[in-house]
Structures are given as C-alpha cells and as structure tokens.
Amino acid sequence: MVSFDREEAPGGPTIRGFSGTAFRVEDRIVPGGLWLTPDNALDWSPPALEALALGDVAGLLAIQPPPEFLLLGVGPAMRRPTPAFVNAVEALGFGVEAMDSRAAARAWNVLRGEDRWVVAALMPLISSS
C-alpha cells in the first residue's frame, strides 16, 4: 500500500498571501517591497525598475552558500528589467528570473517547498507611476 506522508517543509519565510497592495509573510503584513532569503524576510524600498542596479540586490546575492538565482518580482505587471541590470547580475554567475510580483510570490513558495536555495527581491504590488 502506498503511504503519503507529509514531509517537513524547509524552514524560512513563507508568503501566506497578498492583497492589492501588500504581501503577508507568515503573520506579518509587508506593504512595500520585500527581500527573501531561505532564512529571512526583510522590508525593501526598491528604486523604480528602470533604475534598479546591482547594488540594490547585492546583499541578497552575497548570502552563503550562494543562491541558485535571483527571483525578481517587478511589481503589479510584468515588465523586463534593464539589460544592464541583468548583465551585471549574470556577470556574477547568477541568473535572473523576472515576473510580476504576485507570480514571484507564488514561485517563491514552490521553490522553497522544493528546498531550493534561491533569493527573491519583490517590488511593491502598487504601481509607482
């Protein structure tokens, strides 16, 4: 007989939901941007996507062991980060997976459920324009 046992989920922050303007990480509401590592969830005040530079995510990419890639939530709608940003991150040996921030929040939970060692930078769910 096949037995389905619930495996223990990896530790670290889980996005429990989002509203029109905020993320819910565990029991905390985060109204702005969000940095996620396998161990922490930190508030983040990102620049506009067009101004996003390597320095804005350098702390995420510096964790040890190094992350597999950067999951980038670009806000309420899909837009592409600048080639300069992507090239700078890739020059350090990391990939960039960009998607709207809601999709990135869902992807974070799936990836962490698989115990993948990734980091995420999620821009706010409200448009700055």
XYZ file of C-alpha atoms in Angstrom:
129
model
C 0.000 0.000 0.000
C 1.261 3.443 -0.868
C 1.605 5.831 2.016
C 1.624 9.589 1.596
C 3.431 11.200 4.478
C 3.641 14.934 4.705
C 7.280 15.882 4.629
C 8.511 18.589 6.905
C 8.676 21.838 4.963
C 12.002 23.622 4.734
C 12.465 26.410 7.245
C 12.431 30.075 6.432
C 9.835 32.616 5.397
C 6.679 31.664 3.539
C 4.420 34.096 1.739
C 0.955 33.347 3.089
C -0.895 35.708 0.771
C -1.074 39.108 -0.822
C -3.662 41.796 -1.291
C -3.847 44.612 -3.786
C -1.048 46.432 -2.013
C 0.769 44.144 0.421
C 2.382 40.763 0.996
C 1.664 38.634 4.047
C 4.787 36.825 5.218
C 3.877 34.417 7.996
C 1.707 36.682 10.203
C 3.295 39.984 9.153
C 1.895 42.398 6.557
C 4.552 43.939 4.297
C 3.127 46.928 2.393
C 6.236 47.676 0.327
C 8.939 45.676 -1.339
C 10.376 42.506 0.110
C 13.706 40.711 0.193
C 13.547 36.964 0.772
C 16.343 34.569 1.614
C 15.966 30.978 2.757
C 16.308 32.289 6.323
C 14.837 35.812 6.370
C 12.198 38.184 5.041
C 13.189 41.840 5.087
C 11.360 45.002 4.102
C 12.864 46.556 0.963
C 12.438 50.009 -0.561
C 13.495 49.437 -4.159
C 14.020 52.108 -6.777
C 11.882 52.155 -9.910
C 12.533 49.114 -12.091
C 14.267 51.274 -14.709
C 16.749 52.458 -12.056
C 17.347 49.046 -10.450
C 21.082 48.375 -10.198
C 23.266 45.563 -8.936
C 23.871 47.424 -5.678
C 20.143 47.252 -4.898
C 20.289 43.443 -4.635
C 23.959 42.860 -3.797
C 23.130 41.889 -0.215
C 20.837 39.125 -1.427
C 23.427 37.710 -3.785
C 26.092 37.713 -1.055
C 24.432 35.076 1.141
C 26.300 31.847 1.798
C 26.090 29.411 0.273
C 25.448 31.430 -2.886
C 21.883 31.281 -4.200
C 20.972 29.390 -7.350
C 19.412 32.506 -8.883
C 17.559 35.746 -8.186
C 13.776 35.645 -8.415
C 12.781 39.219 -9.286
C 9.209 40.385 -8.772
C 8.888 43.512 -10.917
C 5.676 44.915 -9.425
C 1.996 44.619 -10.314
C 2.541 43.837 -14.017
C 5.248 42.042 -15.958
C 7.983 44.313 -17.238
C 11.532 43.435 -18.112
C 14.442 44.655 -16.008
C 17.045 46.641 -17.922
C 19.677 44.692 -19.848
C 22.352 46.472 -17.777
C 20.867 45.066 -14.559
C 20.506 41.533 -15.929
C 24.024 41.602 -17.389
C 25.502 42.810 -14.078
C 23.804 40.011 -12.117
C 24.733 37.399 -14.716
C 28.366 38.601 -14.690
C 28.474 37.450 -11.051
C 27.309 33.989 -12.106
C 23.642 34.269 -11.122
C 20.559 34.007 -13.291
C 17.632 36.419 -13.062
C 14.055 35.157 -13.310
C 11.730 38.154 -13.668
C 7.947 38.053 -13.348
C 5.192 40.144 -11.815
C 5.442 40.233 -8.019
C 2.347 38.088 -7.398
C 3.702 35.332 -9.641
C 7.099 35.674 -7.975
C 5.487 35.278 -4.538
C 3.819 32.051 -5.660
C 7.038 30.823 -7.305
C 8.959 31.545 -4.085
C 6.733 29.196 -2.117
C 7.024 26.434 -4.719
C 10.803 26.748 -4.945
C 11.265 26.817 -1.181
C 8.874 23.874 -0.856
C 11.378 22.020 -3.033
C 14.136 23.250 -0.676
C 15.746 25.250 -3.481
C 18.369 27.750 -2.305
C 17.151 30.904 -4.032
C 16.698 34.559 -3.131
C 13.914 36.924 -4.138
C 13.510 40.667 -4.480
C 9.828 41.545 -4.779
C 8.890 45.062 -5.781
C 5.706 46.528 -4.261
C 2.327 45.435 -5.589
C 1.290 49.031 -6.178
C 2.445 50.966 -9.197
C 4.750 53.890 -8.513
C 3.587 55.701 -11.641
